[in-house]
Coordinates of C-alpha atoms and ligand atoms in Angstrom, one line a residue:
X23 CA -16.1 9.6 -2.0
X24 CA -13.6 9.8 0.7
X25 CA -11.8 7.1 2.6
X26 CA -10.5 6.4 6.1
X27 CA -7.2 4.8 6.8
X28 CA -6.5 3.6 10.4
X29 CA -3.0 2.8 11.4
X30 CA -2.4 0.1 14.1
X31 CA 1.1 0.4 15.1
X32 CA 2.1 -2.8 16.7
X33 CA 3.6 -5.9 15.3
X34 CA 4.6 -9.3 16.8
X35 CA 8.2 -9.1 15.7
X36 CA 10.1 -6.7 13.4
X37 CA 10.5 -7.8 9.7
X38 CA 14.1 -7.0 8.7
X39 CA 13.2 -5.0 5.6
X40 CA 10.2 -2.9 7.0
X41 CA 10.3 0.9 7.6
X42 CA 6.8 1.3 8.3
X43 CA 5.9 2.9 11.7
X44 CA 5.3 0.1 14.4
X45 CA 6.3 -1.0 17.7
X46 CA 7.0 -4.5 19.0
X47 CA 6.5 -3.3 22.6
X48 CA 2.7 -3.0 23.3
X49 CA 3.4 -0.8 26.2
X50 CA 0.9 2.0 25.1
X51 CA -1.6 -0.2 23.7
X52 CA -4.4 0.3 26.3
X53 CA -4.2 4.1 25.9
X54 CA -3.5 4.0 22.2
X55 CA -6.7 2.4 21.0
X56 CA -9.0 5.0 22.9
X57 CA -6.8 7.6 21.4
X58 CA -7.5 6.3 17.9
X59 CA -11.3 6.5 18.8
X60 CA -10.9 9.9 20.0
X61 CA -9.0 11.2 16.8
X62 CA -11.7 9.4 14.8
X63 CA -14.4 11.5 16.5
X64 CA -12.5 14.8 16.7
X65 CA -11.7 14.8 12.9
X66 CA -15.1 13.9 11.5
X67 CA -15.7 17.5 10.2
X68 CA -12.6 17.3 7.8
X69 CA -14.6 14.9 5.4
X70 CA -17.7 17.0 5.7
X71 CA -20.9 14.9 5.7
X72 CA -19.7 12.6 2.8
X73 CA -20.3 9.0 2.9
X74 CA -17.2 6.8 3.6
X75 CA -16.4 4.7 0.5
X76 CA -13.4 2.8 1.8
X77 CA -12.3 2.0 5.3
X78 CA -8.8 0.4 5.5
X79 CA -7.0 -0.9 8.6
X80 CA -3.3 -1.2 8.1
X81 CA -0.1 -1.1 10.1
X82 CA 1.6 -2.5 11.8
X83 CA -0.6 -5.4 12.2
X84 CA -4.3 -4.9 12.7
X85 CA -5.1 -8.5 13.0
X86 CA -3.5 -8.4 16.4
X87 CA -6.6 -6.3 17.8
X88 CA -8.9 -8.2 20.2
X89 CA -12.7 -8.1 20.1
X90 CA -12.8 -5.4 22.5
X91 CA -10.4 -3.1 20.9
X92 CA -12.2 -3.7 17.5
X93 CA -15.5 -2.6 19.2
X94 CA -13.9 0.7 20.5
X95 CA -12.7 1.6 17.0
X96 CA -15.8 0.6 15.0
X97 CA -18.2 2.3 17.4
X98 CA -16.1 5.5 17.1
X99 CA -16.4 4.9 13.2
X100 CA -20.2 4.2 13.2
X101 CA -21.1 6.9 15.5
X102 CA -19.2 9.7 13.6
X103 CA -19.4 8.7 10.0
X104 CA -21.9 7.4 7.5
X105 CA -20.6 4.4 5.6
X106 CA -21.7 3.8 2.1
X107 CA -23.7 0.6 1.5
X108 CA -21.1 -0.5 -1.1
X109 CA -18.3 0.1 1.6
X110 CA -14.9 -1.6 0.8
X111 CA -13.7 -2.6 4.3
X112 CA -10.1 -3.9 4.1
X113 CA -7.9 -5.2 6.8
X114 CA -4.1 -6.0 6.4
X115 CA -3.7 -9.5 7.9
X116 CA -0.8 -11.6 8.8
X117 CA -1.0 -15.3 8.2
X118 CA 0.0 -16.4 11.7
X119 CA -3.1 -14.4 13.0
X120 CA -5.7 -16.0 10.8
X121 CA -7.1 -18.6 12.9
X122 CA -10.6 -19.6 12.4
X123 CA -11.7 -17.7 15.4
X124 CA -10.0 -14.4 14.3
X125 CA -11.5 -14.9 10.7
X126 CA -15.0 -15.3 12.2
X127 CA -14.5 -12.2 14.2
X128 CA -13.3 -10.2 11.2
X129 CA -16.3 -11.5 9.2
X130 CA -18.8 -10.5 11.8
X131 CA -17.3 -6.9 12.0
X132 CA -18.2 -6.5 8.4
X133 CA -14.6 -6.8 6.8
X134 CA -15.1 -7.8 3.3
X135 CA -11.6 -7.5 1.9
X136 CA -8.5 -9.1 3.5
X137 CA -5.0 -8.2 2.4
X138 CA -2.8 -10.9 3.6
X139 CA 1.0 -10.4 4.2
X140 CA 2.1 -13.7 2.7
X141 CA 5.3 -12.2 1.2
X142 CA 6.5 -15.8 0.0
X143 CA 5.5 -19.4 0.3
X144 CA 9.0 -20.4 1.0
X145 CA 10.4 -20.8 4.6
X146 CA 13.9 -19.7 3.3
X147 CA 12.6 -16.3 2.3
X148 CA 10.4 -15.9 5.3
X149 CA 13.2 -16.4 7.6
X150 CA 15.5 -14.1 5.6
X151 CA 12.9 -11.3 6.0
X152 CA 12.2 -12.3 9.8
X153 CA 8.4 -12.7 9.1
X154 CA 6.6 -14.0 12.0
X155 CA 4.7 -16.8 10.0
X156 CA 6.1 -19.8 8.1
X157 CA 5.3 -21.3 4.6
X158 CA 2.8 -23.8 5.9
X159 CA 0.8 -20.9 7.6
X160 CA 1.0 -18.8 4.4
X161 CA -0.4 -21.7 2.4
X162 CA -3.2 -22.8 4.7
X163 CA -4.5 -19.3 5.8
X164 CA -6.0 -18.5 2.3
X165 CA -8.4 -21.5 1.9
X166 CA -9.3 -21.1 5.6
X167 CA -10.2 -17.5 5.0
X168 CA -12.2 -18.5 1.9
X169 CA -14.0 -21.2 4.0
X170 CA -14.8 -18.6 6.4
X171 CA -16.7 -16.5 3.8
X172 CA -14.0 -14.2 2.4
X173 CA -14.4 -13.8 -1.3
X174 CA -12.1 -10.7 -1.9
X175 CA -8.5 -11.6 -0.8
X176 CA -5.4 -9.9 -1.9
X177 CA -1.9 -11.3 -1.1
X178 CA 1.4 -9.4 -0.8
X179 CA 4.3 -11.1 -2.4
X180 CA 8.0 -9.8 -2.4
X181 CA 10.4 -10.8 -5.2
X182 CA 14.2 -10.3 -5.6
X183 CA 15.1 -11.9 -2.3
X184 CA 18.6 -13.3 -2.3
X185 CA 18.1 -17.2 -2.8
X186 CA 14.8 -16.5 -4.7
X187 CA 15.8 -18.0 -8.2
X188 CA 13.6 -17.0 -11.2
X189 CA 12.2 -20.6 -11.2
X190 CA 11.3 -20.1 -7.4
X191 CA 9.7 -16.9 -7.9
X192 CA 7.7 -18.6 -10.9
X193 CA 6.7 -21.4 -8.3
X194 CA 5.5 -18.7 -5.8
X195 CA 3.5 -17.0 -8.3
X196 CA 1.8 -20.1 -9.6
X197 CA 1.0 -21.1 -5.9
X198 CA -0.6 -17.6 -5.4
X199 CA -2.5 -17.7 -8.7
X200 CA -3.8 -21.2 -8.0
X201 CA -5.5 -20.2 -4.8
X202 CA -8.6 -18.3 -6.1
X203 CA -7.6 -15.0 -4.9
X204 CA -8.7 -11.7 -6.6
X205 CA -5.8 -9.4 -6.0
X206 CA -1.9 -9.4 -5.6
X207 CA 0.2 -6.5 -4.5
X208 CA 3.9 -7.3 -5.3
X209 CA 7.2 -5.4 -4.5
X210 CA 10.9 -5.8 -5.2
X211 CA 12.6 -6.3 -1.9
X212 CA 14.1 -2.9 -1.2
X213 CA 16.8 -2.1 1.5
X214 CA 15.5 1.0 3.2
X215 CA 17.6 3.3 5.5
X216 CA 17.9 2.3 9.2
X217 CA 16.3 -1.0 8.9
X218 CA 17.7 -4.3 10.5
X219 CA 18.2 -5.6 6.9
X220 CA 20.6 -2.6 5.9
X221 CA 22.5 -3.2 9.1
X222 CA 22.9 -6.9 8.4
X223 CA 24.0 -6.3 4.7
X224 CA 26.6 -3.6 5.9
X225 CA 28.0 -6.0 8.3
X226 CA 28.2 -8.7 5.8
X227 CA 25.8 -10.9 7.8
X228 CA 23.1 -11.0 4.9
X229 CA 23.1 -11.0 1.2
X230 CA 21.6 -8.1 -0.6
X231 CA 19.2 -8.0 -3.6
X232 CA 20.4 -7.3 -7.1
X233 CA 19.0 -5.2 -9.6
X234 CA 19.2 -7.4 -12.6
X235 CA 17.3 -10.3 -10.9
X236 CA 14.8 -7.8 -9.7
X237 CA 14.2 -6.6 -13.2
X238 CA 13.9 -10.1 -14.5
X239 CA 11.5 -11.1 -11.8
X240 CA 9.5 -8.0 -12.4
X241 CA 9.1 -9.1 -16.0
X242 CA 8.1 -12.7 -14.8
X243 CA 5.5 -11.1 -12.7
X244 CA 4.0 -9.1 -15.7
X245 CA 3.6 -12.4 -17.8
X246 CA 2.3 -14.5 -14.9
X247 CA -0.2 -12.1 -13.7
X248 CA -1.6 -11.5 -17.3
X249 CA -1.6 -15.3 -18.0
X250 CA -3.7 -15.8 -14.9
X251 CA -6.1 -13.2 -16.0
X252 CA -5.1 -10.4 -13.7
X253 CA -4.9 -6.8 -14.9
X254 CA -1.6 -5.0 -14.0
X255 CA -3.6 -1.9 -13.1
X256 CA -0.7 -0.3 -11.1
X257 CA 3.0 -1.1 -11.1
X258 CA 2.6 -3.0 -7.8
X259 CA -1.0 -4.2 -8.1
X260 CA -2.6 -6.7 -10.0
X261 CA -6.4 -7.6 -10.0
X262 CA -9.2 -9.8 -11.5
X263 CA -11.6 -7.5 -13.5
X264 CA -13.9 -5.8 -10.9
X265 CA -11.4 -6.4 -7.9
X266 CA -9.1 -3.3 -8.1
X267 CA -8.6 -2.0 -4.5
X268 CA -11.0 1.1 -4.3
X269 CA -9.0 2.3 -1.4
X270 CA -5.6 2.4 -3.2
X271 CA -7.4 3.6 -6.4
X272 CA -8.7 6.6 -4.5
X273 CA -5.1 7.5 -3.4
X274 CA -4.1 7.5 -7.0
X275 CA -7.2 9.5 -8.1
X276 CA -6.2 12.4 -5.6
X277 CA -9.4 11.8 -3.5
X278 CA -9.7 13.0 0.0
X279 CA -8.8 10.5 2.9
X280 CA -8.4 10.7 6.6
X281 CA -5.3 9.0 8.2
X282 CA -5.9 8.1 11.8
X283 CA -3.1 7.0 14.1
X284 CA 0.6 7.4 14.5
X285 CA 2.5 8.2 11.3
X286 CA -0.7 8.1 9.3
X287 CA -1.0 10.6 6.4
X288 CA -4.2 12.5 5.3
X289 CA -5.1 14.4 2.2
X290 CA -7.8 17.0 1.7
X291 CA -8.5 16.1 -1.8
X292 CA -7.1 19.6 -3.0
X293 CA -3.7 20.5 -2.1
X294 CA -3.0 19.9 1.5
X295 CA -1.4 16.8 3.0
X296 CA -0.8 16.2 6.8
X297 CA 0.8 13.4 8.8
X298 CA 0.7 12.4 12.3
X299 CA 3.7 12.0 14.6
X300 CA 5.4 8.6 14.1
X301 CA 5.8 7.8 17.7
X302 CA 3.2 5.9 19.8
X303 CA 3.9 7.5 23.2
X304 CA 4.0 11.2 22.0
X305 CA 0.8 10.5 19.7
X306 CA -1.2 9.2 22.8
X307 CA 0.0 12.1 25.0
X308 CA -0.9 14.6 22.3
X309 CA -4.3 13.2 21.8
X310 CA -4.9 12.9 25.5
X311 CA -3.9 16.4 26.0
X312 CA -6.2 17.6 23.2
X313 CA -3.5 18.7 20.8
X314 CA -2.8 16.2 18.2
X315 CA 0.8 16.2 16.9
X316 CA 1.0 16.4 13.2
X317 CA 2.6 18.4 10.4
X318 CA 1.2 19.5 7.2
X319 CA 2.3 20.9 3.8
X320 CA 0.6 22.7 1.1
X321 CA 1.7 21.4 -2.3
X322 CA 2.8 24.1 -4.6
X323 CA 1.3 24.2 -8.3
X324 CA 4.6 22.4 -9.6
X325 CA 4.5 19.8 -6.9
X326 CA 0.9 19.0 -7.6
X327 CA 2.0 18.4 -11.2
X328 CA 4.8 16.3 -10.3
X329 CA 2.9 14.3 -7.9
X330 CA 0.1 13.7 -10.6
X331 CA 2.7 12.7 -13.1
X332 CA 4.4 10.3 -10.7
X333 CA 1.1 8.6 -9.6
X334 CA -0.5 8.5 -13.2
X335 CA 2.5 7.0 -14.8
X336 CA 2.2 4.0 -12.5
X337 CA -1.3 3.2 -13.7
X338 CA -2.3 1.0 -16.5
X339 CA -4.5 3.9 -18.0
X340 CA -1.3 6.2 -17.9
X341 CA -1.5 10.0 -17.9
X342 CA -4.3 11.1 -20.1
X343 CA -3.1 14.4 -21.8
X344 CA -6.6 16.0 -22.3
X345 CA -7.3 15.5 -18.6
X346 CA -3.7 16.8 -17.7
X347 CA -4.5 19.8 -19.9
X348 CA -8.0 20.5 -18.2
X349 CA -6.5 20.4 -14.8
X350 CA -3.1 22.2 -15.2
X351 CA -3.4 24.2 -18.5
X352 CA -1.7 24.2 -21.9
X353 CA 1.8 25.6 -21.0
X354 CA 2.3 22.7 -18.6
X355 CA 0.9 20.0 -21.1
X356 CA 3.3 21.6 -23.8
X357 CA 6.4 21.3 -21.5
X358 CA 5.4 17.7 -20.8
X359 CA 5.0 16.8 -24.5
X360 CA 8.4 18.4 -25.3
X361 CA 10.1 16.6 -22.4
X362 CA 8.7 13.2 -23.4
X363 CA 9.9 13.8 -27.1
X364 CA 13.4 13.3 -26.1
X365 CA 13.0 10.2 -24.1
X366 CA 13.6 6.6 -25.4
X367 CA 10.6 5.5 -27.3
X368 CA 10.8 1.9 -25.8
X369 CA 10.0 3.3 -22.5
X370 CA 6.4 4.1 -23.8
X371 CA 3.4 2.4 -25.3
X372 CA 2.8 4.3 -28.5
X373 CA -0.1 6.8 -28.6
X374 CA -0.6 10.5 -28.5
X375 CA -3.8 10.8 -26.2
X376 CA -2.0 9.5 -23.2
X377 CA 1.5 8.8 -21.8
X378 CA 1.7 5.1 -20.8
X379 CA 4.9 3.1 -19.7
X380 CA 5.8 -0.1 -21.4
X381 CA 6.9 -2.9 -19.3
X382 CA 10.6 -1.7 -19.7
X383 CA 9.6 1.8 -18.9
X384 CA 7.9 0.5 -15.6
X385 CA 11.3 -0.5 -14.5
X386 CA 12.4 3.1 -14.5
X387 CA 9.0 4.7 -13.6
X388 CA 10.5 6.9 -10.9
X389 CA 13.2 8.1 -13.0
X390 CA 11.0 8.7 -16.1
X391 CA 8.5 10.6 -13.8
X392 CA 11.3 12.9 -12.5
X393 CA 12.6 13.6 -16.0
X394 CA 8.9 14.7 -16.8
X395 CA 8.5 16.9 -13.7
X396 CA 8.0 20.7 -14.5
X397 CA 11.2 22.9 -14.6
X398 CA 10.1 25.2 -11.9
X399 CA 10.8 22.8 -9.2
Ligands
SF4_9 S1 4.3 -7.1 10.0 FE1 4.2 -5.5 8.3 S2 4.3 -3.6 9.5 FE2 5.0 -5.2 10.9 S3 7.3 -5.3 10.7 FE3 6.4 -6.8 9.4 S4 6.2 -5.8 7.3 FE4 6.4 -4.3 9.1

């Protein structure tokens, strides 16, 4: 069953490492929300009549939305789509927005999963990242959300920040795992192109991350999550049994999804991907004039194989060779097996039914995947 992603492209302030599409100027906001509603209604035929299994509001910062903005968007969803009874409805939330009033609102809208952008429980890391919240807000927002009835909470944590020693990372993790949460998404700090962080590092005004610390902290994360009873079900995602993100899992399973809003990506569940323009003003103008500005690409057979390898290697189940053979045929499977034979065995968990990465292998997942890509690319 398909999912819908809605991108809310506004933030209170720019986190220095972030390369998502967002704007801190809210100039187009009163035209953008109706434009999102209009895109939602005009694209309903793309998902056929299928029930929607997952609804995900990301960004940007969806917790900036007001009552009336939520109403406009949810009306557009309810009047154009049929939602499954078991709908997973996730909203990305920043700690500084989680007042009891806002939590009550989210609850009343039917949101049943919060993905909270905690990133760290330390003020030093939060100010390095230029997050809009402080450590106290990061710590208090989770029990407050739980008091307001949320029982499926994910938190995001970033490791490898300069100044975050292994010991302090362990402390961040033990704080997180002591909070009765159900899911953690955790990423190494990455210096993306054209971000304020890259600029600051280049000018010598900020320290950068180092690979060795990040690898060590990734290993600490593996141990701490398993000790807390969390399944490392994807390289960056950890869940208590029964609490994997259905929305993210559907991306990894190649299901169809509709991405609404500036910069949002869509996939037809077969071979076509499209993405909206990453510019609020031009997005609004396009929608208002009846021609959405987007681009699309059709994945070639070898691109489909490469993408499948890249995604499956990141999962705990790994790449099942029988399934791979059924989808892509035996010449592709034969080629894959041959390539794997010449790679270091410590990158893999032994077994000949699937290709699964060991913890050491996970450190080089992208490299390993690219070595396994079919030759014709
Ligand atoms: S709040 Fe999220 S989307 Fe906005 S700048 Fe920070 S990391 Fe990026």
